[in-house]
Each structure stands twice: as C-alpha cells, then as structure tokens.
Amino acid sequence: AQKVTQAQTEISVVEKEDVTLDCVYETRDTTYYLFWYKQPPSGELVFLIRRNSFDEQNEISGRYSWNFQKSTSSFNFTITASQVVDSAVYFCALGPILTGGGNKLTFGTGTQLKVEL
Amino acid sequence: GAVVSQHPSRVICKSGTSVKIECRSLDFQATTMFWYRQFPKQSLMLMATSNEGSKATYEQGVEKDKFLINHASLTLSTLTVTSAHPEDSSFYICSASSDRGWTDTQYFGPGTRLTVL
C-alpha cells in the first residue's frame, strides 16, 4: 500500500523567512513519481514539480527547492524568502511509473502555509 | 500549456435535482481524467478514473449510479450528480493526464463548488 505523510498540518511564518514543508512516503514500488501541488484559496491545484525515483538530484526553481532523499523516503519542499502570495495548502503526492499515463496519485493530507507580513 | 477548465465554478441547486459538471483539457488531449471530491480542510478523495471511450472505474464506496461519469472525447469529461442531496455538497475537482508528452502528471481544473439546499 502507498502512503504519503505530511506531518505539519499548519505552518505560520513571517514574510521573508525560509520555510520547509516535509513529506515522507511509503511504497513497495521500486520506481515511482513524487509530486508537489499548491492549492491557493481559490481552490485550483497548481502543479509545482514532478520527480522520479531514480533521479535524486535536488532541484531549484526560483525561490523553490526540493530535497529528495530516497534513503529516508522523504521529498521536502523549501520556500526561500517566503511571500504572502505563498500562502496556500501544499500537497505532496506519490504515483507509480506506468506506461500510458492515467496513473492514480496518493495524496498527503496537505500543509497549510500562512505567510504574514 | 496543460490547462484544464471546469464549468460551472459554483452551483447551488435544490435537493433532488441533478447537476452536471464539465471538465475540459484546453490545450492537450487527455486520455485519462480523474474526478476528486474535497471536503473543507481535507485532502483530495479520488472518486473515479475515466478513460476516453470506456466506462469509468470507480473507487470503493463511490456510488456509480449517483455519480455518473462520461468521457466521450479526448478533451471532455462530465460528472453528473444525480438526485443531489445536501450531503453531496462539496468541492469537486477534475484532473487530466495524457500518455503523450505530459505522461504521468495530472493537471487540475479550478474546481466546482456544489451546494445542495
């Protein structure tokens, strides 16, 4: 069975602080995808990143960075110099690597990030 | 690229009526579409997976006759909530993925908030 744990239910930071959102996963698959999605108050889930299990390179995109540690089954997400617009619920998700697309995702319970002035 | 739309964004209906929600992939052909339900401050719950031209696969506990799903074309899937009752009130989100180009990444629509009076 697959499982994604986001232990942090809610995080509050002051603008310009760095913040890390934790994600720990469980799977018996040897290859898999990991995702992060952002859900702002408007409700739409915005795709942020997809990482496959055989690529453990960390990734940086602007103020966002992701740390994938296969040894600890973690895929943490760091926002540097947070801004009020980063306030949202962030979901980590796990999915199999299968041909043909259409693969079901297992979502974590989400972390509500509040960035205050 | 990878834009998914949903219509309507918000609907209020009387108990006993049926409501249809449309999900469209605007700039890619979606071989698979997913329907989720989300309760306030909770994660996404997968309701069903639909592949173009075939019957949807429903998750355990989801009533097929209650939530009718049609995926008639590569860019359109519809969810019909039949004989809606107040307990069906929720936020419904669709996503789409393709086996061409953006394999294994689900792109989400903006969601539909259903309120049944």
Coordinates of C-alpha atoms in Angstrom, one line a residue:
Chain A
A1 CA 0.0 0.0 0.0
Q2 CA 1.1 3.5 -0.7
K3 CA 1.1 6.3 1.9
V4 CA 2.1 9.9 2.0
T5 CA 2.6 11.7 5.3
Q6 CA 2.7 15.4 5.7
A7 CA 3.1 15.7 9.5
Q8 CA 2.8 19.5 9.5
T9 CA -0.8 20.5 9.4
E10 CA -0.2 24.2 9.6
I11 CA 2.8 26.4 9.5
S12 CA 2.9 30.2 10.1
V13 CA 5.9 32.3 9.1
V14 CA 6.6 35.9 8.7
E15 CA 7.4 37.2 5.3
K16 CA 11.0 36.7 4.1
E17 CA 11.5 33.7 6.3
D18 CA 12.5 30.4 4.8
V19 CA 10.2 27.5 5.4
T20 CA 10.4 23.8 4.7
L21 CA 7.4 21.6 4.2
D22 CA 8.0 17.9 5.0
C23 CA 6.8 14.9 3.0
V24 CA 7.5 11.3 3.9
Y25 CA 6.2 8.5 1.7
E26 CA 5.8 4.7 1.8
T27 CA 5.7 2.5 -1.3
R28 CA 6.7 -1.0 -2.3
D29 CA 7.3 0.1 -5.9
T30 CA 10.9 0.3 -6.9
T31 CA 10.2 3.2 -9.3
Y32 CA 7.7 5.9 -8.7
Y33 CA 7.0 9.6 -9.1
L34 CA 6.7 12.2 -6.4
F35 CA 4.8 15.5 -6.9
W36 CA 4.1 18.7 -5.1
Y37 CA 1.0 20.7 -5.8
K38 CA -0.1 24.1 -4.4
Q39 CA -3.7 24.9 -3.6
P40 CA -4.3 28.6 -3.1
P41 CA -7.6 29.9 -1.5
S42 CA -9.2 29.9 -5.0
G43 CA -9.1 26.1 -4.9
E44 CA -7.2 25.2 -8.1
L45 CA -4.4 22.8 -7.6
V46 CA -1.2 24.1 -9.3
F47 CA 1.4 21.6 -10.4
L48 CA 4.8 22.5 -9.0
I49 CA 7.2 19.6 -9.6
R50 CA 7.4 16.0 -10.6
R51 CA 10.4 13.9 -9.6
N52 CA 11.1 10.3 -10.5
S53 CA 12.6 7.9 -8.1
F54 CA 15.8 7.3 -10.0
D55 CA 16.8 10.9 -10.1
E56 CA 17.9 12.1 -6.6
Q57 CA 19.2 15.4 -7.8
N58 CA 17.8 18.2 -5.8
E59 CA 16.0 20.8 -7.8
I60 CA 15.8 24.6 -7.5
S61 CA 13.3 26.8 -9.3
G62 CA 13.5 30.4 -8.2
R63 CA 12.6 30.6 -4.5
Y64 CA 11.5 27.0 -4.5
S65 CA 13.8 24.0 -3.9
W66 CA 13.2 20.3 -3.4
N67 CA 15.3 17.8 -1.5
F68 CA 14.7 14.2 -2.4
Q69 CA 16.2 11.7 -0.1
K70 CA 15.5 8.1 -1.1
S71 CA 17.3 6.7 1.9
T72 CA 14.8 8.3 4.2
S73 CA 11.8 8.3 1.8
S74 CA 11.4 12.0 2.0
F75 CA 10.7 14.7 -0.5
N76 CA 10.9 18.0 1.3
F77 CA 10.0 21.4 -0.2
T78 CA 11.7 24.6 0.8
I79 CA 10.5 28.1 0.1
T80 CA 13.2 30.7 0.5
A81 CA 12.3 34.3 1.4
S82 CA 8.6 33.5 1.7
Q83 CA 6.0 35.9 0.5
V84 CA 2.3 36.4 1.3
V85 CA 1.4 35.0 -2.1
D86 CA 2.9 31.7 -1.0
S87 CA 0.1 31.3 1.5
A88 CA -1.7 28.1 0.4
V89 CA -2.2 24.5 1.1
Y90 CA 0.6 22.4 -0.3
F91 CA 0.1 18.7 -1.2
C92 CA 2.7 16.1 -1.7
A93 CA 1.7 13.1 -3.8
L94 CA 3.0 9.8 -4.9
G95 CA 2.3 7.9 -8.1
P96 CA 3.5 4.8 -10.0
I97 CA 5.5 4.9 -13.1
L98 CA 3.4 3.1 -15.7
T99 CA 3.2 3.4 -19.4
G100 CA 0.2 5.0 -21.0
G101 CA -0.4 7.7 -18.4
G102 CA -3.5 7.8 -16.2
N103 CA -1.8 6.8 -13.1
K104 CA -3.6 7.3 -9.8
L105 CA -2.0 9.5 -7.2
T106 CA -1.8 9.1 -3.4
F107 CA -2.0 12.4 -1.7
G108 CA -0.8 13.5 1.6
T109 CA -3.2 15.4 3.9
G110 CA -1.6 18.8 3.0
T111 CA 0.2 21.5 4.9
Q112 CA -1.5 24.9 5.3
L113 CA 1.2 27.6 5.0
K114 CA 0.4 31.1 6.2
V115 CA 2.8 33.8 5.4
E116 CA 2.2 37.0 7.4
L117 CA 3.5 40.5 7.0
Chain B
G1 CA 0.3 24.5 -21.7
A2 CA -1.6 21.8 -19.8
V3 CA -4.7 23.9 -19.0
V4 CA -7.8 22.2 -17.6
S5 CA -11.1 24.1 -17.2
Q6 CA -14.2 23.2 -15.2
H7 CA -17.7 24.5 -15.6
P8 CA -19.5 25.7 -13.6
S9 CA -17.2 27.0 -10.9
R10 CA -20.1 27.3 -8.5
V11 CA -23.6 25.8 -8.4
I12 CA -26.4 25.9 -6.0
C13 CA -29.3 23.5 -6.5
K14 CA -32.3 22.1 -4.8
S15 CA -32.4 18.7 -3.2
G16 CA -33.5 16.1 -5.7
T17 CA -32.1 17.8 -8.8
S18 CA -29.3 16.6 -11.0
V19 CA -26.2 18.7 -11.6
K20 CA -23.7 18.3 -14.5
I21 CA -20.0 19.4 -14.2
E22 CA -17.8 19.6 -17.2
C23 CA -14.1 19.2 -17.3
R24 CA -12.1 20.1 -20.4
S25 CA -8.5 19.9 -21.3
L26 CA -7.9 23.0 -23.4
D27 CA -4.5 22.5 -25.0
F28 CA -3.9 18.8 -24.9
Q29 CA -5.6 15.5 -25.4
A30 CA -6.5 13.9 -22.1
T31 CA -6.5 10.1 -22.4
T32 CA -7.4 9.9 -18.7
M33 CA -9.4 12.1 -16.5
F34 CA -9.9 11.9 -12.8
W35 CA -12.6 13.1 -10.5
Y36 CA -12.0 14.1 -6.9
R37 CA -14.0 15.3 -4.1
Q38 CA -12.6 17.5 -1.3
F39 CA -14.2 18.4 2.0
P40 CA -13.1 21.6 3.8
K41 CA -9.6 21.4 5.2
Q42 CA -9.1 17.9 3.9
S43 CA -7.2 16.2 1.2
L44 CA -8.5 15.1 -2.1
M45 CA -10.5 11.9 -2.3
L46 CA -10.4 10.1 -5.7
M47 CA -13.9 9.2 -6.8
A48 CA -13.2 7.7 -10.2
T49 CA -10.9 7.4 -13.2
S50 CA -12.2 7.7 -16.7
N51 CA -10.5 6.8 -20.0
E52 CA -11.8 8.2 -23.2
G53 CA -14.4 6.0 -24.8
S54 CA -14.7 3.5 -22.0
K55 CA -16.6 3.2 -18.7
A56 CA -15.2 4.9 -15.7
T57 CA -13.5 3.0 -12.9
Y58 CA -15.0 4.0 -9.5
E59 CA -13.2 3.9 -6.2
Q60 CA -14.6 1.7 -3.4
G61 CA -17.6 3.3 -1.7
V62 CA -18.4 5.7 -4.6
E63 CA -21.9 5.1 -5.9
K64 CA -21.8 4.6 -9.7
D65 CA -25.5 5.4 -10.2
K66 CA -25.1 8.5 -8.1
F67 CA -22.1 10.0 -9.8
L68 CA -22.3 9.4 -13.5
I69 CA -19.1 10.0 -15.4
N70 CA -18.8 10.3 -19.1
H71 CA -15.6 10.7 -21.1
A72 CA -16.8 11.0 -24.6
S73 CA -13.9 12.8 -26.2
L74 CA -10.2 13.3 -25.5
T75 CA -10.9 16.8 -24.2
L76 CA -14.1 16.5 -22.3
S77 CA -15.3 14.5 -19.3
T78 CA -18.5 15.2 -17.4
L79 CA -19.6 14.3 -13.9
T80 CA -23.4 14.2 -13.2
V81 CA -24.5 14.2 -9.6
T82 CA -27.9 12.6 -9.8
S83 CA -30.7 13.4 -7.3
A84 CA -28.4 15.6 -5.3
H85 CA -28.8 15.8 -1.5
P86 CA -27.2 18.2 1.0
E87 CA -24.6 15.6 1.9
D88 CA -23.4 15.8 -1.7
S89 CA -22.4 19.4 -1.1
S90 CA -18.6 19.5 -1.7
F91 CA -15.8 20.8 -3.8
Y92 CA -15.4 18.7 -6.9
I93 CA -12.1 18.8 -8.8
C94 CA -11.2 17.1 -12.0
S95 CA -7.7 16.4 -13.4
A96 CA -6.4 15.3 -16.7
S97 CA -3.4 13.4 -17.9
S98 CA -2.1 12.3 -21.2
D99 CA 0.0 9.5 -22.5
R100 CA 1.5 11.9 -25.0
G101 CA 4.0 14.4 -23.8
W102 CA 3.0 15.0 -20.2
T103 CA 2.8 11.4 -19.2
D104 CA 2.1 10.7 -15.5
T105 CA 1.4 14.3 -14.5
Q106 CA -2.1 15.2 -13.6
Y107 CA -3.2 18.8 -14.3
F108 CA -6.1 20.0 -12.3
G109 CA -9.1 22.1 -13.1
P110 CA -10.1 25.0 -10.9
G111 CA -12.8 23.0 -9.1
T112 CA -16.6 23.3 -8.8
R113 CA -18.3 24.1 -5.5
L114 CA -21.6 22.4 -5.2
T115 CA -24.1 23.4 -2.6
V116 CA -27.3 21.4 -2.4
L117 CA -30.1 23.1 -0.4

